[in-house]
Tab-separated table of C-alpha atoms in Angstrom:
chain	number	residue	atom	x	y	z
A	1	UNK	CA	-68.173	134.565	28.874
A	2	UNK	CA	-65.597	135.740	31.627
A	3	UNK	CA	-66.653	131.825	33.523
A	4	UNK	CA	-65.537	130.345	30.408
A	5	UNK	CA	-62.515	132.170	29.476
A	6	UNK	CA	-60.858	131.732	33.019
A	7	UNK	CA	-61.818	127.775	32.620
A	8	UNK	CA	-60.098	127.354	29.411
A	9	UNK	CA	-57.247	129.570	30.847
A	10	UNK	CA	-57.243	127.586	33.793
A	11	UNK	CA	-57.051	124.226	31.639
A	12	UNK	CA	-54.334	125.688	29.040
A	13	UNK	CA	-52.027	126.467	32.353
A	14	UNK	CA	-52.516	123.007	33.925
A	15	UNK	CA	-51.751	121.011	30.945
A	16	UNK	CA	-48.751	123.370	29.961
A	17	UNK	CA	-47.244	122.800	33.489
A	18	UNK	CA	-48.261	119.370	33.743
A	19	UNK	CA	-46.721	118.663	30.125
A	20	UNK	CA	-43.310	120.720	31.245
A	21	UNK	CA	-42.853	118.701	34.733
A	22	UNK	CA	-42.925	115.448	33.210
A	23	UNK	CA	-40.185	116.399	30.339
A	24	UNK	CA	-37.519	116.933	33.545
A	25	UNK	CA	-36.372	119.846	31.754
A	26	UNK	CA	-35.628	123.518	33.934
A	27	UNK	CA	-35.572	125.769	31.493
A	28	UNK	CA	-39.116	124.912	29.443
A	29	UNK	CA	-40.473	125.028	32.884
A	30	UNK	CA	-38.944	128.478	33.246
A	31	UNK	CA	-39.923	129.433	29.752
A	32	UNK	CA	-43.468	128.296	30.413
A	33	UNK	CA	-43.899	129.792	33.235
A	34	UNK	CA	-42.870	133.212	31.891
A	35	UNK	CA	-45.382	132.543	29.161
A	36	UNK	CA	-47.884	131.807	32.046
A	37	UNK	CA	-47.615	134.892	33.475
A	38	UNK	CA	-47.460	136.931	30.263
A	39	UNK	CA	-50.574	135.460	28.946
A	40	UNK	CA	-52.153	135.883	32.711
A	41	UNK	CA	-51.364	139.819	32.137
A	42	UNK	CA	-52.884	139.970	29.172
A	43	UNK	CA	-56.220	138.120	29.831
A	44	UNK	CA	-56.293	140.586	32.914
A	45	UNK	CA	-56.196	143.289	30.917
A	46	UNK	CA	-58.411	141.794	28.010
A	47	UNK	CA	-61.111	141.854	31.384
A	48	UNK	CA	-61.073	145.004	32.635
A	49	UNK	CA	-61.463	146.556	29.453
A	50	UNK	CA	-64.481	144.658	28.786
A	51	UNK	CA	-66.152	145.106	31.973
A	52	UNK	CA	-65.231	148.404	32.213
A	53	UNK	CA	-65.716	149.657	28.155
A	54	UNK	CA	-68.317	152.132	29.273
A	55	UNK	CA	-65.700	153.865	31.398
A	56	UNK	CA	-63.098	153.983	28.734
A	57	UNK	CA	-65.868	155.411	26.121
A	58	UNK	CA	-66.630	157.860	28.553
A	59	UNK	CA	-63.291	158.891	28.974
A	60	UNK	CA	-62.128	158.811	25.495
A	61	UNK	CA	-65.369	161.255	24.806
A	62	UNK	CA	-64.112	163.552	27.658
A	63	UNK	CA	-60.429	163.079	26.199
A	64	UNK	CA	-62.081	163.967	22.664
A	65	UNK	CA	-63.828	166.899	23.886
A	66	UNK	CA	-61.124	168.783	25.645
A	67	UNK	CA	-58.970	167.917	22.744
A	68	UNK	CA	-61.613	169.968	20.228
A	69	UNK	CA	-61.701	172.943	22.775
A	70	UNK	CA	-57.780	173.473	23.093
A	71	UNK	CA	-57.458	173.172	19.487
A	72	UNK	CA	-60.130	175.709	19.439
A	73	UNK	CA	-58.472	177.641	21.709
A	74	UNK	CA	-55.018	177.600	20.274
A	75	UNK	CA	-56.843	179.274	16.978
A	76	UNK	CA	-58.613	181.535	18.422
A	77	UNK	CA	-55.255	182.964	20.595
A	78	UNK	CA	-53.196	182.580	17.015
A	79	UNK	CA	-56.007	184.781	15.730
A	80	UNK	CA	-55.728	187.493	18.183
């Protein structure tokens, strides 16, 4: 899946530069190119949360957890 979505990627960025250097215009290259590197940010991101989703369960558990016991805790002292 990760072959394939860096192809397409790969093919949508050639054809968008190729497309904006033959209209001779600066600022759609400029424009394109900041979409470029947006969209490169977010497929970046879209991959290292899905080859690292077991980390970010894990860690959302542990964030869960301690979130429970201060609660917990913060009763318990308002009890006392």
């Amino acid at each position: 899946m990760l072959f394939w979505l860096k192809f397409f990627t790969s093919i949508l960025l050639f054809t968008l530069v190729f497309f904006n250097l033959s209209l001779n215009n600066f600022m759609s290259l400029l424009l394109t190119s900041e979409f470029i590197v947006i969209l490169i940010f977010y497929i970046f991101i879209f991959n290292s949360l899905l080859l690292n989703l077991q980390w970010l369960i894990g860690f959302s558990f542990i964030i869960v957890v301690l979130a429970g016991l201060e609660i917990a805790m913060s009763f318990l002292i308002l009890n006392i």
